[in-house]
PDB file of C-alpha atoms in Angstrom:
ATOM      1  CA  MET B   1      20.613 -10.404 -16.857  1.00  0.00           C
ATOM      2  CA  LYS B   2      17.115  -9.846 -18.580  1.00  0.00           C
ATOM      3  CA  ILE B   3      14.367 -12.625 -18.203  1.00  0.00           C
ATOM      4  CA  THR B   4      11.895 -12.896 -20.391  1.00  0.00           C
ATOM      5  CA  PRO B   5       8.369 -14.895 -19.685  1.00  0.00           C
ATOM      6  CA  GLU B   6       9.482 -17.300 -22.301  1.00  0.00           C
ATOM      7  CA  GLN B   7      12.672 -17.744 -20.611  1.00  0.00           C
ATOM      8  CA  HIS B   8      12.930 -20.991 -17.704  1.00  0.00           C
ATOM      9  CA  VAL B   9      16.440 -20.079 -15.901  1.00  0.00           C
ATOM     10  CA  LYS B  10      17.398 -23.457 -13.918  1.00  0.00           C
ATOM     11  CA  LEU B  11      18.191 -22.687 -10.303  1.00  0.00           C
ATOM     12  CA  HIS B  12      20.866 -24.052  -8.082  1.00  0.00           C
ATOM     13  CA  GLY B  13      18.254 -24.726  -5.335  1.00  0.00           C
ATOM     14  CA  PHE B  14      15.557 -22.219  -4.793  1.00  0.00           C
ATOM     15  CA  ASN B  15      14.991 -18.603  -5.510  1.00  0.00           C
ATOM     16  CA  ASN B  16      16.898 -16.794  -2.743  1.00  0.00           C
ATOM     17  CA  LEU B  17      15.759 -13.237  -4.093  1.00  0.00           C
ATOM     18  CA  THR B  18      14.027 -11.536  -1.324  1.00  0.00           C
ATOM     19  CA  LYS B  19      11.236  -8.880  -2.743  1.00  0.00           C
ATOM     20  CA  SER B  20       9.390  -6.494  -0.466  1.00  0.00           C
ATOM     21  CA  LEU B  21       6.466  -4.031  -0.948  1.00  0.00           C
ATOM     22  CA  ALA B  22       5.753  -1.650   1.490  1.00  0.00           C
ATOM     23  CA  PHE B  23       2.193   0.199   1.221  1.00  0.00           C
ATOM     24  CA  ASN B  24       1.312   3.128   3.146  1.00  0.00           C
ATOM     25  CA  MET B  25      -1.842   4.581   3.001  1.00  0.00           C
ATOM     26  CA  TYR B  26      -3.209   7.925   4.606  1.00  0.00           C
ATOM     27  CA  ASP B  27      -7.072   9.192   5.072  1.00  0.00           C
ATOM     28  CA  ILE B  28      -7.416  12.498   6.549  1.00  0.00           C
ATOM     29  CA  CYS B  29     -10.615  14.143   8.189  1.00  0.00           C
ATOM     30  CA  PHE B  30     -11.723  17.528   9.366  1.00  0.00           C
ATOM     31  CA  THR B  31     -12.801  17.495  12.988  1.00  0.00           C
ATOM     32  CA  ARG B  32     -14.158  20.839  14.634  1.00  0.00           C
ATOM     33  CA  THR B  33     -14.384  19.204  18.140  1.00  0.00           C
ATOM     34  CA  LYS B  34     -12.995  16.718  20.356  1.00  0.00           C
ATOM     35  CA  GLU B  35     -16.306  14.656  20.186  1.00  0.00           C
ATOM     36  CA  GLU B  36     -16.404  14.459  16.441  1.00  0.00           C
ATOM     37  CA  ARG B  37     -12.438  13.120  16.245  1.00  0.00           C
ATOM     38  CA  GLU B  38     -13.275  10.938  18.981  1.00  0.00           C
ATOM     39  CA  ALA B  39     -16.445   9.387  16.598  1.00  0.00           C
ATOM     40  CA  TYR B  40     -13.899   9.582  13.878  1.00  0.00           C
ATOM     41  CA  LEU B  41     -11.479   7.152  15.447  1.00  0.00           C
ATOM     42  CA  GLU B  42     -14.375   5.056  16.562  1.00  0.00           C
ATOM     43  CA  TYR B  43     -15.372   4.599  13.244  1.00  0.00           C
ATOM     44  CA  ILE B  44     -11.723   3.896  11.605  1.00  0.00           C
ATOM     45  CA  ASP B  45     -10.934   1.501  14.961  1.00  0.00           C
ATOM     46  CA  GLU B  46     -14.043  -0.437  13.435  1.00  0.00           C
ATOM     47  CA  GLN B  47     -13.777  -0.481   9.913  1.00  0.00           C
ATOM     48  CA  TYR B  48     -10.025  -1.350  10.181  1.00  0.00           C
ATOM     49  CA  ASN B  49      -9.956  -3.933  13.312  1.00  0.00           C
ATOM     50  CA  ALA B  50      -7.607  -6.868  13.483  1.00  0.00           C
ATOM     51  CA  ASP B  51     -10.337  -8.967  11.721  1.00  0.00           C
ATOM     52  CA  ARG B  52     -10.910  -7.052   9.121  1.00  0.00           C
ATOM     53  CA  LEU B  53      -7.521  -6.487   8.070  1.00  0.00           C
ATOM     54  CA  THR B  54      -6.933 -10.121   8.583  1.00  0.00           C
ATOM     55  CA  ALA B  55      -9.317 -10.421   5.809  1.00  0.00           C
ATOM     56  CA  ILE B  56      -7.627  -8.453   3.691  1.00  0.00           C
ATOM     57  CA  LEU B  57      -4.001  -9.958   4.145  1.00  0.00           C
ATOM     58  CA  LYS B  58      -5.412 -13.240   3.781  1.00  0.00           C
ATOM     59  CA  GLN B  59      -6.703 -11.931  -0.076  1.00  0.00           C
ATOM     60  CA  VAL B  60      -3.047 -10.735  -0.628  1.00  0.00           C
ATOM     61  CA  SER B  61      -1.751 -14.206   0.619  1.00  0.00           C
ATOM     62  CA  ASP B  62      -3.815 -15.871  -2.325  1.00  0.00           C
ATOM     63  CA  ILE B  63      -2.965 -13.551  -4.682  1.00  0.00           C
ATOM     64  CA  ILE B  64       0.517 -14.421  -4.370  1.00  0.00           C
ATOM     65  CA  GLY B  65      -0.300 -18.136  -4.067  1.00  0.00           C
ATOM     66  CA  ALA B  66       0.909 -18.527  -0.403  1.00  0.00           C
ATOM     67  CA  HIS B  67      -0.338 -21.071   2.521  1.00  0.00           C
ATOM     68  CA  VAL B  68      -1.245 -19.180   6.130  1.00  0.00           C
ATOM     69  CA  LEU B  69       1.273 -21.050   8.567  1.00  0.00           C
ATOM     70  CA  ASN B  70       0.206 -18.714  11.587  1.00  0.00           C
ATOM     71  CA  ILE B  71      -1.739 -15.179  12.224  1.00  0.00           C
ATOM     72  CA  ALA B  72      -1.165 -12.849  14.965  1.00  0.00           C
ATOM     73  CA  LYS B  73      -3.487 -10.060  15.626  1.00  0.00           C
ATOM     74  CA  GLN B  74      -4.455  -7.005  18.003  1.00  0.00           C
ATOM     75  CA  ASP B  75      -6.771  -4.684  18.620  1.00  0.00           C
ATOM     76  CA  TYR B  76      -5.058  -1.960  20.577  1.00  0.00           C
ATOM     77  CA  VAL B  77      -6.386   0.502  23.550  1.00  0.00           C
ATOM     78  CA  PRO B  78      -7.402   3.296  22.334  1.00  0.00           C
ATOM     79  CA  GLN B  79      -6.799   2.284  19.087  1.00  0.00           C
ATOM     80  CA  GLY B  80      -4.929   0.746  16.456  1.00  0.00           C
ATOM     81  CA  ALA B  81      -4.501  -2.685  15.055  1.00  0.00           C
ATOM     82  CA  SER B  82      -1.471  -4.932  14.469  1.00  0.00           C
ATOM     83  CA  VAL B  83      -1.681  -8.437  12.218  1.00  0.00           C
ATOM     84  CA  THR B  84       1.392 -10.539  10.956  1.00  0.00           C
ATOM     85  CA  ILE B  85       0.726 -13.812   8.682  1.00  0.00           C
ATOM     86  CA  LEU B  86       3.371 -16.179   8.453  1.00  0.00           C
ATOM     87  CA  VAL B  87       3.479 -17.816   4.825  1.00  0.00           C
ATOM     88  CA  SER B  88       4.738 -20.499   3.249  1.00  0.00           C
ATOM     89  CA  GLU B  89       4.933 -21.946  -0.437  1.00  0.00           C
ATOM     90  CA  GLY B  90       1.087 -22.225  -1.359  1.00  0.00           C
ATOM     91  CA  PRO B  91      -0.478 -24.321  -3.989  1.00  0.00           C
ATOM     92  CA  VAL B  92       0.989 -24.902  -7.561  1.00  0.00           C
ATOM     93  CA  VAL B  93      -0.769 -23.941 -10.027  1.00  0.00           C
ATOM     94  CA  GLU B  94      -0.365 -23.126 -13.846  1.00  0.00           C
ATOM     95  CA  VAL B  95       1.884 -20.341 -14.271  1.00  0.00           C
ATOM     96  CA  PRO B  96       0.932 -17.458 -16.234  1.00  0.00           C
ATOM     97  CA  LYS B  97       2.928 -15.122 -18.501  1.00  0.00           C
ATOM     98  CA  GLU B  98       1.416 -11.874 -17.048  1.00  0.00           C
ATOM     99  CA  SER B  99       2.827 -12.684 -13.732  1.00  0.00           C
ATOM    100  CA  TYR B 100       6.381 -11.596 -15.473  1.00  0.00           C
ATOM    101  CA  THR B 101       5.211  -8.243 -16.881  1.00  0.00           C
ATOM    102  CA  GLU B 102       4.539  -5.092 -15.452  1.00  0.00           C
ATOM    103  CA  SER B 103       0.946  -4.596 -14.871  1.00  0.00           C
ATOM    104  CA  PRO B 104      -1.858  -4.688 -12.116  1.00  0.00           C
ATOM    105  CA  GLY B 105      -2.499  -7.542 -10.558  1.00  0.00           C
ATOM    106  CA  PRO B 106      -6.048  -9.302  -9.722  1.00  0.00           C
ATOM    107  CA  LEU B 107      -8.177  -8.839  -7.615  1.00  0.00           C
ATOM    108  CA  PRO B 108      -9.206 -11.454  -5.559  1.00  0.00           C
ATOM    109  CA  ASP B 109     -10.214 -14.500  -7.937  1.00  0.00           C
ATOM    110  CA  SER B 110      -7.442 -17.451  -7.628  1.00  0.00           C
ATOM    111  CA  VAL B 111      -3.817 -18.635  -6.488  1.00  0.00           C
ATOM    112  CA  VAL B 112      -1.801 -17.732  -9.365  1.00  0.00           C
ATOM    113  CA  MET B 113       1.796 -18.631  -8.518  1.00  0.00           C
ATOM    114  CA  ALA B 114       4.111 -20.362  -5.671  1.00  0.00           C
ATOM    115  CA  LEU B 115       6.673 -19.237  -3.809  1.00  0.00           C
ATOM    116  CA  ASP B 116       8.571 -20.688  -1.063  1.00  0.00           C
ATOM    117  CA  LYS B 117       8.558 -18.233   1.871  1.00  0.00           C
ATOM    118  CA  SER B 118       7.127 -14.559   3.229  1.00  0.00           C
ATOM    119  CA  HIS B 119       5.517 -12.965   5.514  1.00  0.00           C
ATOM    120  CA  ILE B 120       2.847 -10.053   5.637  1.00  0.00           C
ATOM    121  CA  THR B 121       2.165  -7.260   7.990  1.00  0.00           C
ATOM    122  CA  VAL B 122      -0.025  -4.947   8.568  1.00  0.00           C
ATOM    123  CA  HIS B 123       0.048  -1.804  11.525  1.00  0.00           C
ATOM    124  CA  THR B 124      -2.512   0.883  11.844  1.00  0.00           C
ATOM    125  CA  TYR B 125      -1.676   4.544  13.207  1.00  0.00           C
ATOM    126  CA  PRO B 126      -4.472   7.147  14.427  1.00  0.00           C
ATOM    127  CA  GLU B 127      -3.503  10.425  14.788  1.00  0.00           C
ATOM    128  CA  PHE B 128      -4.831  13.729  15.321  1.00  0.00           C
ATOM    129  CA  HIS B 129      -3.693  17.323  15.269  1.00  0.00           C
ATOM    130  CA  PRO B 130      -3.165  19.445  19.132  1.00  0.00           C
ATOM    131  CA  ASP B 131      -6.062  21.870  18.060  1.00  0.00           C
ATOM    132  CA  GLU B 132      -8.147  18.475  16.858  1.00  0.00           C
ATOM    133  CA  GLY B 133      -8.940  20.401  13.349  1.00  0.00           C
ATOM    134  CA  ILE B 134      -7.355  17.040  11.698  1.00  0.00           C
ATOM    135  CA  SER B 135      -7.672  13.691  12.239  1.00  0.00           C
ATOM    136  CA  THR B 136      -5.195  11.305  10.063  1.00  0.00           C
ATOM    137  CA  PHE B 137      -5.443   7.798   9.858  1.00  0.00           C
ATOM    138  CA  ARG B 138      -2.448   5.172   8.240  1.00  0.00           C
ATOM    139  CA  ALA B 139      -2.025   2.028   7.711  1.00  0.00           C
ATOM    140  CA  ASP B 140       1.098   0.498   6.966  1.00  0.00           C
ATOM    141  CA  ILE B 141       1.605  -2.766   4.991  1.00  0.00           C
ATOM    142  CA  ASP B 142       4.465  -4.745   4.241  1.00  0.00           C
ATOM    143  CA  VAL B 143       4.617  -7.720   1.779  1.00  0.00           C
ATOM    144  CA  SER B 144       7.915  -9.685   1.423  1.00  0.00           C
ATOM    145  CA  THR B 145       8.430 -13.000  -0.735  1.00  0.00           C
ATOM    146  CA  CYS B 146      11.161 -14.931  -1.746  1.00  0.00           C
ATOM    147  CA  GLY B 147       9.005 -16.473  -4.969  1.00  0.00           C
ATOM    148  CA  GLU B 148       8.926 -15.964  -8.423  1.00  0.00           C
ATOM    149  CA  ILE B 149       5.950 -13.739  -8.197  1.00  0.00           C
ATOM    150  CA  SER B 150       6.620 -10.085  -7.520  1.00  0.00           C
ATOM    151  CA  PRO B 151       4.272  -9.103  -4.234  1.00  0.00           C
ATOM    152  CA  LEU B 152       3.627  -5.690  -6.429  1.00  0.00           C
ATOM    153  CA  LYS B 153       1.052  -8.446  -8.040  1.00  0.00           C
ATOM    154  CA  ALA B 154      -1.115  -7.502  -4.671  1.00  0.00           C
ATOM    155  CA  LEU B 155      -0.904  -3.816  -5.166  1.00  0.00           C
ATOM    156  CA  ASN B 156      -3.891  -3.245  -7.265  1.00  0.00           C
ATOM    157  CA  TYR B 157      -6.077  -5.555  -4.353  1.00  0.00           C
ATOM    158  CA  LEU B 158      -4.394  -3.390  -1.370  1.00  0.00           C
ATOM    159  CA  ILE B 159      -5.303   0.243  -3.048  1.00  0.00           C
ATOM    160  CA  HIS B 160      -8.854  -0.890  -3.809  1.00  0.00           C
ATOM    161  CA  SER B 161      -9.269  -2.183   0.172  1.00  0.00           C
ATOM    162  CA  PHE B 162      -8.406   1.327   1.687  1.00  0.00           C
ATOM    163  CA  ASP B 163      -9.891   4.809   1.168  1.00  0.00           C
ATOM    164  CA  THR B 164      -7.017   6.173   0.129  1.00  0.00           C
ATOM    165  CA  ASP B 165      -6.030  10.404   0.154  1.00  0.00           C
ATOM    166  CA  ILE B 166      -2.196   9.839   0.013  1.00  0.00           C
ATOM    167  CA  MET B 167      -0.202   6.315  -1.365  1.00  0.00           C
ATOM    168  CA  THR B 168       3.510   6.437  -0.638  1.00  0.00           C
ATOM    169  CA  ILE B 169       4.791   2.881  -2.310  1.00  0.00           C
ATOM    170  CA  ASP B 170       8.219   1.065  -1.957  1.00  0.00           C
ATOM    171  CA  TYR B 171       9.812  -1.955  -3.493  1.00  0.00           C
ATOM    172  CA  ARG B 172      12.892  -3.488  -3.678  1.00  0.00           C
ATOM    173  CA  VAL B 173      14.596  -6.523  -4.356  1.00  0.00           C
ATOM    174  CA  ARG B 174      17.632  -7.806  -2.215  1.00  0.00           C
ATOM    175  CA  GLY B 175      20.099 -10.779  -1.959  1.00  0.00           C
ATOM    176  CA  PHE B 176      20.663 -12.746  -5.292  1.00  0.00           C
ATOM    177  CA  THR B 177      20.038 -16.303  -6.252  1.00  0.00           C
ATOM    178  CA  ARG B 178      22.237 -18.762  -8.760  1.00  0.00           C
ATOM    179  CA  ASP B 179      21.717 -20.776 -11.729  1.00  0.00           C
ATOM    180  CA  ILE B 180      23.137 -24.138 -12.088  1.00  0.00           C
ATOM    181  CA  ASN B 181      26.286 -23.080 -13.310  1.00  0.00           C
ATOM    182  CA  GLY B 182      26.896 -20.265 -10.872  1.00  0.00           C
ATOM    183  CA  HIS B 183      25.714 -17.401 -12.477  1.00  0.00           C
ATOM    184  CA  LYS B 184      24.178 -14.761 -10.081  1.00  0.00           C
ATOM    185  CA  LEU B 185      20.899 -13.244 -10.381  1.00  0.00           C
ATOM    186  CA  PHE B 186      20.073 -10.098  -8.863  1.00  0.00           C
ATOM    187  CA  ILE B 187      16.485  -9.684  -9.958  1.00  0.00           C
ATOM    188  CA  ASP B 188      14.110 -12.193 -11.993  1.00  0.00           C
ATOM    189  CA  HIS B 189      12.031  -9.694 -13.399  1.00  0.00           C
ATOM    190  CA  ASP B 190      11.780  -6.357 -15.189  1.00  0.00           C
ATOM    191  CA  ILE B 191      10.793  -3.480 -13.589  1.00  0.00           C
ATOM    192  CA  ASN B 192      10.768   0.298 -14.150  1.00  0.00           C
ATOM    193  CA  SER B 193       8.266   1.659 -12.128  1.00  0.00           C
ATOM    194  CA  ILE B 194       5.709   1.027  -9.590  1.00  0.00           C
ATOM    195  CA  GLN B 195       2.992   2.829 -11.373  1.00  0.00           C
ATOM    196  CA  ASN B 196       3.044   0.225 -14.259  1.00  0.00           C
ATOM    197  CA  TYR B 197       1.383  -2.322 -11.215  1.00  0.00           C
ATOM    198  CA  ILE B 198      -1.571   0.198 -11.059  1.00  0.00           C
ATOM    199  CA  PRO B 199      -4.663   0.525 -13.279  1.00  0.00           C
ATOM    200  CA  ASP B 200      -4.624   3.287 -15.396  1.00  0.00           C
ATOM    201  CA  LYS B 201      -8.269   4.162 -14.088  1.00  0.00           C
ATOM    202  CA  VAL B 202      -6.851   4.586 -10.374  1.00  0.00           C
ATOM    203  CA  LYS B 203      -3.469   6.472 -12.249  1.00  0.00           C
ATOM    204  CA  ASP B 204      -6.134   8.912 -13.514  1.00  0.00           C
ATOM    205  CA  MET B 205      -7.309   9.630  -9.833  1.00  0.00           C
ATOM    206  CA  TYR B 206      -4.156  10.757  -8.482  1.00  0.00           C
ATOM    207  CA  ASP B 207      -0.964  13.051  -8.819  1.00  0.00           C
ATOM    208  CA  MET B 208       2.259  10.647  -8.721  1.00  0.00           C
ATOM    209  CA  ILE B 209       5.775  11.005  -8.262  1.00  0.00           C
ATOM    210  CA  ASP B 210       8.925   8.444  -8.912  1.00  0.00           C
ATOM    211  CA  VAL B 211      11.994   8.206  -7.075  1.00  0.00           C
ATOM    212  CA  ASN B 212      13.854   5.330  -8.545  1.00  0.00           C
ATOM    213  CA  VAL B 213      17.279   3.912  -8.095  1.00  0.00           C
ATOM    214  CA  TYR B 214      17.471   1.091 -10.743  1.00  0.00           C
ATOM    215  CA  GLN B 215      21.033  -0.324 -10.704  1.00  0.00           C
ATOM    216  CA  GLU B 216      19.864  -1.146  -6.655  1.00  0.00           C
ATOM    217  CA  HIS B 217      16.651  -2.076  -7.976  1.00  0.00           C
ATOM    218  CA  ILE B 218      14.929   0.473  -5.186  1.00  0.00           C
ATOM    219  CA  PHE B 219      11.623   1.985  -6.446  1.00  0.00           C
ATOM    220  CA  HIS B 220       9.511   4.728  -4.990  1.00  0.00           C
ATOM    221  CA  THR B 221       5.912   6.005  -6.109  1.00  0.00           C
ATOM    222  CA  LYS B 222       4.218   8.474  -4.220  1.00  0.00           C
ATOM    223  CA  CYS B 223       0.246   9.758  -5.200  1.00  0.00           C
ATOM    224  CA  LYS B 224      -2.110  12.201  -4.064  1.00  0.00           C
ATOM    225  CA  LEU B 225      -5.475  12.292  -5.015  1.00  0.00           C
ATOM    226  CA  ARG B 226      -6.074  14.716  -7.627  1.00  0.00           C
ATOM    227  CA  GLU B 227      -9.824  15.691  -7.101  1.00  0.00           C
ATOM    228  CA  PHE B 228     -10.639  17.455  -4.136  1.00  0.00           C
ATOM    229  CA  ASP B 229     -14.530  17.690  -2.745  1.00  0.00           C
ATOM    230  CA  LEU B 230     -14.792  19.249   0.822  1.00  0.00           C
ATOM    231  CA  ASP B 231     -17.470  16.790   1.718  1.00  0.00           C
ATOM    232  CA  ASN B 232     -15.377  13.588   1.653  1.00  0.00           C
ATOM    233  CA  TYR B 233     -13.480  15.331   4.290  1.00  0.00           C
ATOM    234  CA  LEU B 234     -16.133  15.853   7.072  1.00  0.00           C
ATOM    235  CA  PHE B 235     -17.508  14.022   9.491  1.00  0.00           C
ATOM    236  CA  GLY B 236     -20.952  13.596  10.088  1.00  0.00           C
ATOM    237  CA  TYR B 237     -22.284  16.368   8.025  1.00  0.00           C
ATOM    238  CA  THR B 238     -22.135  18.323   4.724  1.00  0.00           C
ATOM    239  CA  LYS B 239     -20.110  21.555   3.463  1.00  0.00           C
ATOM    240  CA  ASP B 240     -23.453  23.120   3.029  1.00  0.00           C
ATOM    241  CA  LYS B 241     -23.688  23.263   6.977  1.00  0.00           C
ATOM    242  CA  LEU B 242     -20.620  25.718   6.788  1.00  0.00           C
ATOM    243  CA  SER B 243     -20.078  29.488   5.789  1.00  0.00           C
ATOM    244  CA  GLU B 244     -18.055  30.178   2.799  1.00  0.00           C
ATOM    245  CA  ALA B 245     -15.553  31.464   4.826  1.00  0.00           C
ATOM    246  CA  GLU B 246     -15.321  28.187   6.878  1.00  0.00           C
ATOM    247  CA  GLN B 247     -15.385  25.840   3.888  1.00  0.00           C
ATOM    248  CA  GLU B 248     -12.318  28.093   2.619  1.00  0.00           C
ATOM    249  CA  GLU B 249     -10.463  27.868   6.147  1.00  0.00           C
ATOM    250  CA  ILE B 250     -11.401  23.933   6.125  1.00  0.00           C
ATOM    251  CA  THR B 251     -10.293  23.317   2.717  1.00  0.00           C
ATOM    252  CA  GLU B 252      -6.884  25.304   3.015  1.00  0.00           C
ATOM    253  CA  ARG B 253      -5.900  23.074   6.216  1.00  0.00           C
ATOM    254  CA  ILE B 254      -6.791  20.053   4.812  1.00  0.00           C
ATOM    255  CA  THR B 255      -4.814  20.379   1.486  1.00  0.00           C
ATOM    256  CA  GLN B 256      -1.911  21.501   3.731  1.00  0.00           C
ATOM    257  CA  GLU B 257      -2.338  18.381   5.343  1.00  0.00           C
ATOM    258  CA  MET B 258      -2.305  16.768   2.279  1.00  0.00           C
ATOM    259  CA  ASP B 259       0.822  18.283   1.196  1.00  0.00           C
ATOM    260  CA  GLU B 260       2.815  17.807   4.217  1.00  0.00           C
ATOM    261  CA  ILE B 261       2.219  13.995   3.754  1.00  0.00           C
ATOM    262  CA  TYR B 262       3.061  14.225  -0.111  1.00  0.00           C
ATOM    263  CA  TYR B 263       5.991  15.989  -0.003  1.00  0.00           C
ATOM    264  CA  GLY B 264       7.290  14.815   3.469  1.00  0.00           C
ATOM    265  CA  LYS B 265       8.167  18.131   4.926  1.00  0.00           C
ATOM    266  CA  ASN B 266       6.478  20.955   7.078  1.00  0.00           C
ATOM    267  CA  MET B 267       5.064  24.109   5.352  1.00  0.00           C
ATOM    268  CA  SER B 268       3.707  27.484   6.398  1.00  0.00           C
TER     269      SER B 268
END
């Protein structure tokens, strides 16, 4: 059943649809020595500690119109952090029609819509290659809602909150809700691609692949940074400190790491 912004469907009870957004981001760095790797991991732990991640998730709560019930957060030793926020229906404001359209969501501004119940989680995973050469940081964020607005409206803000080389994004709608006549609704908004929720300026920066199963309301988008500047992948120094041969070797290693993550397989 197609739902337009102009339609107001009376439900039997509340909205039972569960909409889940999974946002994975990867930051890659070349670390020549153990000291450089440890310094990079220390930087990442400070940059994305539990307090900062909590602030990011609180902004997500505001964007999807949720009221925070409980926060559990933890910084781990030797590295990594986790935050889980349980939220409930938030303040009700005038419902903007654009919430039903496929368009990028807002950056932090105001509460845009109410929802019934939800949870938001983030876990971080610092990691490195055994020979110390490549260090990778991954953040895994899940936003699950049972309200009218799609958690995809928080995607724009999440992208702006992290320095991202690779993004893998999943969205799915599960369950069903009923109108007053008992007719089941398996989705309450139109969607053909997650890309429609990403601003054009951001899309121009990435190569993208979609894998969607429309009849099952499953959507998947992978993004890999298009422009490559070696200086962005060196920690504590710049490429002018390296010979041309070293620059070429490091560029090849970082490019391979990005391709393996993007395509999900090991490459020779």
